[in-house]
Amino acid sequence: MKKKNTSLLLFLFISSLLFAQNRTLPTDTTVTTNHEVTVNGNRFSYTATTGTQPVWGEDDKPVAALFYTYYERDGIKDRVNRPLVISFNGGPGSASVWMHLAYTGPRILNVDDEGYPVQPYGVKENPHSILDVADIVYVNPVNTGYSRLMETEEKKAERSDFFGVNADIAYLADWINTFVSRMGRWRSPKYLIGESYGTTRVSGLALELQNRQWMYLNGVILVSPTELGIKRDGPVEIANRLPYFAAAAWYHKVLPPELQQKDLEKLLPEVENYAVNELLPALVRGGFLEESRKKNIASRMARYSGLSEKVILQHDLEVPFRYFWKELLRDKKGYTIGRLDSRYLGIDRKDAGDSPDYNAELTSWLHSFTPAVNYYIRERLRFKTDVKYNMFGPVHPWDRSDDHTGENLRQAMAQNPSLHVMIQSGYFDGATTYFNAKYTMWQMDPGGRLKDRLRFEAYRSGHMMYLRKEDLKTANDHIREFIQHSSPKKDQPVKYD
C-alpha cells in the first residue's frame, strides 16, 4: 500500500511540473550560425545571429522580448564604413518574414520566376541580396514572429504601450538603440527599410531616432508605402485610383487594342495626366457636374480601366477598389483579381457580388512563406522553440490616431542633410497603389526643397515586387545604388551649402 501511495505521489508531482510549464521564450538569448552565399558572382561567408532582445520598461525591467535575425558579412575588419540596414514589415501585425525570405536577405523562397509557390517548400540562395554591401537585421515587433509581451507576477505589460502608431515608434526606437549599442554599430551608416505599414513605422522612426535617441540616419527606404498620415479624401482619393486600374487592366489584356499595344510605362503617364488634369476637376463638381460631361468622363474612365461605362455611371464615377477586383474579369474570364497583387486570380462561389470572397494573392503567399520560415529558422538558423511563429499576430485594436509620420520624415530630412529617401512600388498593387505613393512623395515635400534627396522606383509586379525574379534583381540593385549614393564620403561635412 505504501509503495502505491509513493508511486501516486511521484506521478502527481511529475504531472504538476508538466502542467506548470509555459510555452514561453527566453527574454534575452542568441543562436549563431555560419553560412556562405554567392551574390553578384562573388562568394563570401557570413554569420547569422538570431534570438531575442528585451524591450526595457521604465523601471529598467523587460516588458517584451523581440525576436530578430541579424546577418553580418564575414571578413570586414572595420565596420565603421559598413552600412547597417534595419528592416521592418507591416500589417501592423505582420512578422518580419516577407522581405527577409524573399527580398534582401541571403536566402529566399523556393518560388517560380513570377513568385508562385512550388514544392518542395524551402529556401535557396539569393544571388541579389544586399548583404554584399550592407549588414541587415530583421526585427519582429511585439506579437509578430516569436516576439511577445512579458507577463510577470508583479506586472502585466500594457497593450497600449505597443499597439498604436506612436507607441510602436517609441518602443522600437529604444530597442534599436540597445541593438546598435550591443552590436557596436554606432559609427556605421544606418538605413531603415519598411514595407507597407512598415513604411509608417520607419517614417516615424527616422525622427524619433534623431530626437529621442540622437541617432542620425543616412537613408530610409519605403517599400509599397502607406499614406503616412497625409490626407487624400474625396475627389483626390477617387482620381488617384485610375492609374492603378489602368495598370491592372493592361496586365489582364482587357483594354482597347490601341491602348493594350502600348508599353505599360508609355500608357501610365497618359492615364496619370488625365486623372490629375481632367478627372480630378470633374469630381470636384460632384452632383453638379453637367450630365454630358459626366458621360464623357465615364467613357474615358471605362477606356482606361477595362470596366464598362454603365458600371462607372452606376457608381457616379466612384468605383470602389473591392468592386474593381470583383468586376474586371467577371464577364470575361470569371475570375477575381488580387488586392495586394492584381496579377493573381481567384475563384468565388458566385459570380454575383460587390467584392471577392478572399484575397487570392495572400493565400498564395502564405502557401509558400509559412512552411519556409518555420523550416528555415528552426533547421538552418538553429533557433528552436515551441512558441508559434505568428505570420500575423494579435495587435488589435491598433491606435491609428495622430499619424503624422509623413511630416515626421520630412522634418527628419530637413534636420539631417545626409538623410535620403527612396520609394519602391509595384504597378499592380491595389492596396498601396504606385500613384498614391507618388502623391505621398509630392505632398510630403510641398516646398520642393528636398526633392534632390527623394527617389521613386516602380516595378511590373505588386505589393511584394521582389517575388518576381526580374524585379528581385532590379529592386535590390536600386537599393544597392541608393546605399552607395547616400553613404557618407570621408571627411565630408554634414551641412547645407
XYZ file of N, CA, C and O in Angstrom, residues 90-219:
520
model
N 5.097 45.047 -42.189
C 3.975 45.922 -41.870
C 2.825 45.297 -41.136
O 2.988 44.718 -40.083
N 1.665 45.385 -41.700
C 0.481 44.792 -41.091
C -0.543 45.750 -40.533
O -1.559 45.977 -41.151
N -0.361 46.302 -39.319
C 0.830 46.358 -38.476
C 1.176 45.082 -37.710
O 2.161 45.069 -36.968
N 0.406 44.009 -37.889
C 0.693 42.798 -37.122
C 1.476 41.758 -37.880
O 1.447 40.569 -37.527
N 2.203 42.162 -38.908
C 2.912 41.209 -39.756
C 4.321 40.941 -39.251
O 5.031 41.845 -38.830
N 4.716 39.679 -39.327
C 6.088 39.299 -38.971
C 7.073 39.842 -39.991
O 6.721 40.163 -41.130
N 8.330 39.921 -39.583
C 9.393 40.388 -40.478
C 9.925 39.209 -41.284
O 11.082 38.820 -41.169
N 9.047 38.645 -42.090
C 9.384 37.443 -42.837
C 9.426 37.711 -44.335
O 10.234 37.131 -45.059
N 8.587 38.624 -44.793
C 8.382 38.779 -46.231
C 9.641 39.289 -46.924
O 10.122 38.685 -47.892
N 10.175 40.409 -46.463
C 11.413 40.917 -47.074
C 12.616 40.076 -46.679
O 13.580 39.960 -47.438
N 12.556 39.466 -45.494
C 13.640 38.614 -45.010
C 13.875 37.438 -45.955
O 14.995 37.189 -46.406
N 12.793 36.720 -46.269
C 12.924 35.487 -47.045
C 12.508 35.631 -48.498
O 12.289 34.615 -49.171
N 12.401 36.868 -48.986
C 12.051 36.999 -50.397
C 12.706 38.188 -51.083
O 12.610 38.306 -52.301
N 13.391 39.057 -50.320
C 13.893 40.282 -50.929
C 15.389 40.493 -50.679
O 16.221 40.172 -51.525
N 15.743 41.007 -49.523
C 17.108 41.492 -49.303
C 18.039 40.496 -48.637
O 19.255 40.669 -48.663
N 17.488 39.462 -48.001
C 18.291 38.527 -47.234
C 19.089 37.556 -48.093
O 18.891 37.456 -49.309
N 19.983 36.771 -47.466
C 20.846 35.849 -48.217
C 20.138 34.575 -48.683
O 20.695 33.814 -49.472
N 18.950 34.312 -48.153
C 18.158 33.159 -48.597
C 16.762 33.635 -48.971
O 16.188 34.500 -48.297
N 16.206 33.062 -50.049
C 14.866 33.419 -50.492
C 14.040 32.169 -50.724
O 14.563 31.065 -50.823
N 12.740 32.373 -50.828
C 11.801 31.275 -51.035
C 12.093 30.487 -52.304
O 12.579 31.037 -53.296
N 11.704 29.247 -52.250
C 11.702 28.416 -53.445
C 10.383 28.667 -54.177
O 9.369 28.026 -53.914
N 10.391 29.673 -55.089
C 9.205 30.019 -55.876
C 9.601 30.074 -57.345
O 10.786 30.070 -57.694
N 8.597 30.163 -58.233
C 8.922 30.251 -59.649
C 9.276 31.697 -60.013
O 9.296 32.587 -59.156
N 9.530 31.961 -61.271
C 10.030 33.267 -61.692
C 9.026 34.394 -61.496
O 9.403 35.569 -61.458
N 7.738 34.055 -61.371
C 6.719 35.078 -61.136
C 6.298 35.158 -59.678
O 5.464 35.984 -59.317
N 6.863 34.274 -58.832
C 6.576 34.343 -57.411
C 5.544 33.352 -56.910
O 5.153 33.395 -55.736
N 5.110 32.428 -57.745
C 4.124 31.436 -57.323
C 4.813 30.271 -56.604
O 5.929 29.880 -56.963
N 4.156 29.694 -55.589
C 4.791 28.637 -54.792
C 5.046 27.375 -55.594
O 4.258 27.005 -56.463
N 6.160 26.742 -55.298
C 6.475 25.429 -55.856
C 6.921 24.540 -54.702
O 7.379 25.013 -53.669
N 6.759 23.255 -54.887
C 7.180 22.299 -53.867
C 8.375 21.496 -54.386
O 8.511 21.307 -55.596
N 9.278 21.045 -53.512
C 9.168 21.124 -52.059
C 9.397 22.542 -51.544
O 10.173 23.312 -52.120
N 8.672 22.880 -50.462
C 8.838 24.180 -49.838
C 10.254 24.315 -49.281
O 10.863 23.348 -48.858
N 10.728 25.526 -49.245
C 12.051 25.733 -48.684
C 12.664 27.024 -49.167
O 11.970 27.935 -49.632
N 13.989 27.102 -49.062
C 14.714 28.314 -49.427
C 15.901 27.958 -50.318
O 16.328 26.807 -50.378
N 16.408 28.972 -50.974
C 17.575 28.820 -51.822
C 18.415 30.094 -51.693
O 17.973 31.088 -51.116
N 19.625 30.072 -52.215
C 20.476 31.252 -52.140
C 19.857 32.412 -52.918
O 19.227 32.211 -53.958
N 20.049 33.618 -52.382
C 19.588 34.825 -53.060
C 20.773 35.488 -53.755
O 21.590 36.134 -53.104
N 20.885 35.364 -55.059
C 22.045 35.922 -55.763
C 22.013 37.446 -55.863
O 22.961 38.048 -56.382
N 20.925 38.076 -55.362
C 20.779 39.526 -55.468
C 20.715 40.205 -54.103
O 20.441 41.406 -54.031
N 20.946 39.469 -53.031
C 20.902 40.034 -51.685
C 21.799 41.264 -51.564
O 22.849 41.356 -52.215
N 21.403 42.200 -50.699
C 22.244 43.382 -50.469
C 23.306 43.126 -49.395
O 24.017 44.044 -48.985
N 23.448 41.857 -48.951
C 24.431 41.535 -47.920
C 25.863 41.773 -48.393
O 26.772 41.880 -47.578
N 26.056 41.874 -49.688
C 27.408 42.177 -50.173
C 27.841 43.594 -49.797
O 29.022 43.862 -49.589
N 26.865 44.527 -49.650
C 27.219 45.921 -49.378
C 26.765 46.405 -48.005
O 27.143 47.506 -47.584
N 25.947 45.618 -47.298
C 25.421 46.075 -46.005
C 25.071 44.884 -45.123
O 24.670 43.824 -45.617
N 25.220 45.052 -43.812
C 24.702 44.081 -42.856
C 23.223 44.391 -42.611
O 22.786 45.538 -42.772
N 22.449 43.370 -42.231
C 20.997 43.536 -42.161
C 20.463 42.898 -40.882
O 20.869 41.783 -40.522
N 19.528 43.588 -40.220
C 18.794 42.989 -39.112
C 17.304 43.076 -39.413
O 16.800 44.129 -39.806
N 16.621 41.954 -39.250
C 15.178 41.870 -39.468
C 14.497 41.814 -38.101
O 14.747 40.896 -37.314
N 13.636 42.783 -37.828
C 13.043 42.957 -36.497
C 11.565 42.612 -36.540
O 10.827 43.054 -37.424
N 11.126 41.830 -35.550
C 9.718 41.473 -35.400
C 9.119 42.247 -34.226
O 9.462 41.964 -33.068
N 8.238 43.219 -34.469
C 7.605 43.929 -33.354
C 6.764 42.997 -32.485
O 6.516 41.830 -32.841
N 6.321 43.498 -31.360
C 5.614 42.688 -30.362
C 4.435 41.928 -30.979
O 3.648 42.474 -31.746
N 4.354 40.650 -30.629
C 3.310 39.704 -31.045
C 3.412 39.270 -32.503
O 2.520 38.596 -33.011
N 4.492 39.645 -33.200
C 4.729 39.126 -34.542
C 5.925 38.185 -34.489
O 6.797 38.313 -33.626
N 5.985 37.236 -35.424
C 7.049 36.237 -35.355
C 7.026 35.557 -34.004
O 5.981 35.093 -33.532
N 8.162 35.486 -33.333
C 8.232 34.929 -31.982
C 8.209 36.008 -30.905
O 8.325 35.693 -29.712
N 8.102 37.267 -31.268
C 8.138 38.357 -30.282
C 6.865 38.350 -29.428
O 5.764 38.130 -29.940
N 7.053 38.610 -28.125
C 5.917 38.549 -27.202
C 6.036 39.598 -26.096
O 7.130 40.028 -25.734
N 4.860 39.974 -25.563
C 4.810 40.753 -24.334
C 5.254 39.889 -23.170
O 5.041 38.669 -23.177
N 5.843 40.499 -22.163
C 6.255 39.783 -20.964
C 5.182 39.925 -19.893
O 4.609 40.999 -19.720
N 4.932 38.857 -19.190
C 3.996 38.883 -18.063
C 4.700 38.301 -16.846
O 5.209 37.193 -16.884
N 4.735 39.088 -15.772
C 5.326 38.628 -14.515
C 4.274 38.664 -13.430
O 3.166 39.188 -13.618
N 4.608 38.111 -12.290
C 3.657 38.130 -11.177
C 3.402 39.558 -10.708
O 2.324 39.885 -10.240
N 4.432 40.426 -10.851
C 4.288 41.792 -10.368
C 3.498 42.673 -11.327
O 2.744 43.542 -10.910
N 3.673 42.438 -12.636
C 3.112 43.381 -13.587
C 2.851 42.710 -14.928
O 3.610 41.869 -15.372
N 1.769 43.120 -15.563
C 1.451 42.673 -16.913
C 1.653 43.853 -17.860
O 1.179 44.958 -17.596
N 2.377 43.647 -18.938
C 2.654 44.722 -19.879
C 1.346 45.258 -20.461
O 0.418 44.501 -20.762
N 1.260 46.552 -20.625
C 0.074 47.199 -21.168
C 0.114 47.186 -22.695
O 1.082 47.643 -23.308
N -0.945 46.681 -23.309
C -1.013 46.616 -24.769
C -0.935 48.005 -25.401
O -0.389 48.183 -26.490
N -1.477 48.996 -24.702
C -1.479 50.359 -25.240
C -0.075 50.938 -25.360
O 0.135 51.926 -26.075
N 0.898 50.339 -24.678
C 2.285 50.799 -24.778
C 2.957 50.316 -26.059
O 4.098 50.717 -26.337
N 2.257 49.472 -26.827
C 2.872 48.865 -28.008
C 2.020 48.996 -29.268
O 2.571 49.125 -30.359
N 0.701 48.926 -29.130
C -0.162 48.745 -30.294
C -0.819 50.055 -30.722
O -1.998 50.307 -30.471
N -0.042 50.886 -31.383
C -0.521 52.155 -31.913
C 0.595 52.825 -32.688
O 1.781 52.501 -32.511
N 0.235 53.751 -33.559
C 1.228 54.393 -34.430
C 2.406 54.924 -33.631
O 3.566 54.615 -33.909
N 2.131 55.740 -32.630
C 3.207 56.421 -31.915
C 3.833 55.564 -30.822
O 5.039 55.670 -30.569
N 3.040 54.687 -30.188
C 3.610 53.769 -29.196
C 4.589 52.813 -29.855
O 5.675 52.530 -29.327
N 4.230 52.314 -31.009
C 5.069 51.407 -31.785
C 6.412 52.055 -32.108
O 7.485 51.458 -31.929
N 6.368 53.284 -32.558
C 7.587 54.016 -32.925
C 8.471 54.240 -31.708
O 9.699 54.065 -31.769
N 7.856 54.608 -30.579
C 8.632 54.962 -29.386
C 9.422 53.773 -28.842
O 10.631 53.875 -28.580
N 8.761 52.609 -28.674
C 9.492 51.486 -28.070
C 10.492 50.869 -29.038
O 11.562 50.396 -28.629
N 10.176 50.904 -30.347
C 11.119 50.346 -31.317
C 12.375 51.208 -31.434
O 13.482 50.680 -31.634
N 12.243 52.520 -31.292
C 13.421 53.383 -31.316
C 14.347 53.048 -30.156
O 15.572 52.988 -30.320
N 13.773 52.806 -28.999
C 14.580 52.439 -27.829
C 15.245 51.078 -28.044
O 16.408 50.874 -27.681
N 14.491 50.140 -28.630
C 15.043 48.808 -28.912
C 16.216 48.915 -29.885
O 17.250 48.249 -29.713
N 16.071 49.743 -30.930
C 17.149 49.918 -31.907
C 18.386 50.487 -31.234
O 19.519 50.070 -31.521
N 18.211 51.436 -30.324
C 19.329 51.995 -29.576
C 20.118 50.898 -28.874
O 21.349 50.831 -28.966
N 19.388 50.014 -28.191
C 20.043 48.910 -27.479
C 20.758 47.982 -28.448
O 21.901 47.569 -28.212
N 20.105 47.655 -29.553
C 20.702 46.740 -30.528
C 21.983 47.325 -31.118
O 23.023 46.644 -31.200
N 21.928 48.575 -31.533
C 23.096 49.222 -32.127
C 24.246 49.282 -31.122
O 25.412 49.068 -31.470
N 23.905 49.533 -29.858
C 24.945 49.575 -28.816
C 25.560 48.202 -28.610
O 26.792 48.060 -28.533
N 24.727 47.170 -28.530
C 25.234 45.812 -28.303
C 26.127 45.345 -29.444
O 27.124 44.651 -29.227
N 25.759 45.711 -30.662
C 26.496 45.227 -31.831
C 27.647 46.149 -32.224
O 28.351 45.885 -33.198
N 27.826 47.238 -31.485
C 28.924 48.146 -31.767
C 28.803 48.853 -33.099
O 29.807 49.038 -33.801
N 27.569 49.303 -33.446
C 27.342 49.885 -34.771
C 27.003 51.379 -34.741
O 26.458 51.910 -35.707
N 27.338 52.066 -33.661
C 27.003 53.479 -33.577
C 27.672 54.305 -34.677
O 27.101 55.285 -35.165
N 28.863 53.954 -35.097
C 29.561 54.767 -36.102
C 29.231 54.372 -37.534
O 29.623 55.073 -38.476
N 28.513 53.280 -37.716
C 28.188 52.804 -39.063
C 27.090 53.662 -39.696
O 26.195 54.150 -39.013
N 27.096 53.824 -41.026
C 25.940 54.419 -41.714
C 24.722 53.527 -41.495
O 24.831 52.297 -41.579
N 23.575 54.138 -41.213
C 22.388 53.356 -40.856
C 21.229 53.673 -41.792
O 21.006 54.830 -42.163
N 20.486 52.611 -42.104
C 19.347 52.717 -43.007
C 18.154 51.978 -42.408
O 18.315 50.922 -41.792
N 16.972 52.535 -42.618
C 15.736 51.844 -42.282
C 15.033 51.462 -43.576
O 14.991 52.261 -44.525
N 14.480 50.250 -43.617
C 13.631 49.845 -44.732
C 12.350 49.262 -44.148
O 12.391 48.454 -43.221
N 11.218 49.719 -44.671
C 9.932 49.211 -44.211
C 9.027 48.943 -45.387
O 9.103 49.627 -46.419
N 8.181 47.944 -45.228
C 7.227 47.593 -46.281
C 5.808 47.784 -45.769
O 5.491 47.393 -44.644
N 4.937 48.387 -46.590
C 3.528 48.567 -46.264
C 3.391 49.361 -44.962
O 3.910 50.475 -44.871
N 2.709 48.824 -43.923
C 2.638 49.588 -42.675
C 4.037 49.833 -42.108
O 4.246 50.791 -41.361
N 4.973 49.007 -42.492
C 6.352 49.248 -42.073
C 6.883 50.582 -42.558
O 7.816 51.144 -41.969
N 6.287 51.160 -43.624
C 6.708 52.488 -44.078
C 6.220 53.562 -43.113
O 6.903 54.570 -42.900
N 5.033 53.374 -42.539
C 4.566 54.269 -41.476
C 5.541 54.199 -40.311
O 5.954 55.225 -39.738
N 5.916 52.997 -39.962
C 6.819 52.738 -38.824
C 8.174 53.422 -39.033
O 8.650 54.161 -38.169
N 8.813 53.193 -40.174
C 10.169 53.721 -40.355
C 10.164 55.218 -40.605
O 11.134 55.913 -40.272
N 9.078 55.752 -41.176
C 8.989 57.200 -41.362
C 8.941 57.900 -40.009
O 9.593 58.930 -39.803
N 8.160 57.346 -39.078
C 8.133 57.904 -37.734
C 9.427 57.669 -36.985
O 9.890 58.540 -36.230
N 10.040 56.513 -37.200
C 11.293 56.192 -36.514
C 12.427 57.136 -36.916
O 13.311 57.443 -36.102
N 12.418 57.598 -38.159
C 13.503 58.477 -38.615
C 13.617 59.703 -37.712
O 14.724 60.097 -37.309
N 12.472 60.319 -37.372
C 12.506 61.498 -36.495
C 12.672 61.106 -35.037
O 13.396 61.774 -34.281
N 12.026 60.022 -34.628
C 12.126 59.564 -33.240
C 13.568 59.211 -32.883
O 14.042 59.539 -31.786
N 14.266 58.552 -33.777
C 15.662 58.195 -33.518
C 16.530 59.446 -33.392
O 17.442 59.506 -32.572
N 16.235 60.451 -34.215
C 17.002 61.694 -34.127
C 16.702 62.447 -32.831
O 17.615 62.891 -32.125
N 15.412 62.608 -32.524
C 15.024 63.498 -31.431
C 15.090 62.865 -30.051
O 15.262 63.573 -29.056
N 14.934 61.526 -29.983
C 14.888 60.864 -28.679
C 16.105 59.992 -28.402
O 16.468 59.772 -27.245
N 16.697 59.464 -29.476
C 17.855 58.576 -29.295
C 19.137 59.216 -29.814
O 20.209 58.641 -29.668
N 19.031 60.375 -30.481
C 20.181 61.111 -31.013
C 20.980 60.256 -31.997
O 22.199 60.326 -32.075
N 20.211 59.486 -32.768
C 20.787 58.603 -33.784
C 20.344 59.114 -35.149
O 19.148 59.189 -35.430
N 21.302 59.458 -35.997
C 21.005 60.041 -37.299
C 21.241 59.019 -38.410
O 22.223 58.286 -38.394
N 20.318 58.993 -39.360
C 20.313 58.001 -40.428
C 20.880 58.580 -41.713
O 20.920 59.794 -41.907
N 21.260 57.672 -42.608
C 21.652 58.060 -43.957
C 20.553 57.812 -44.974
O 20.545 58.442 -46.034
N 19.643 56.889 -44.669
C 18.604 56.609 -45.645
C 17.400 55.900 -45.065
O 17.502 55.183 -44.068
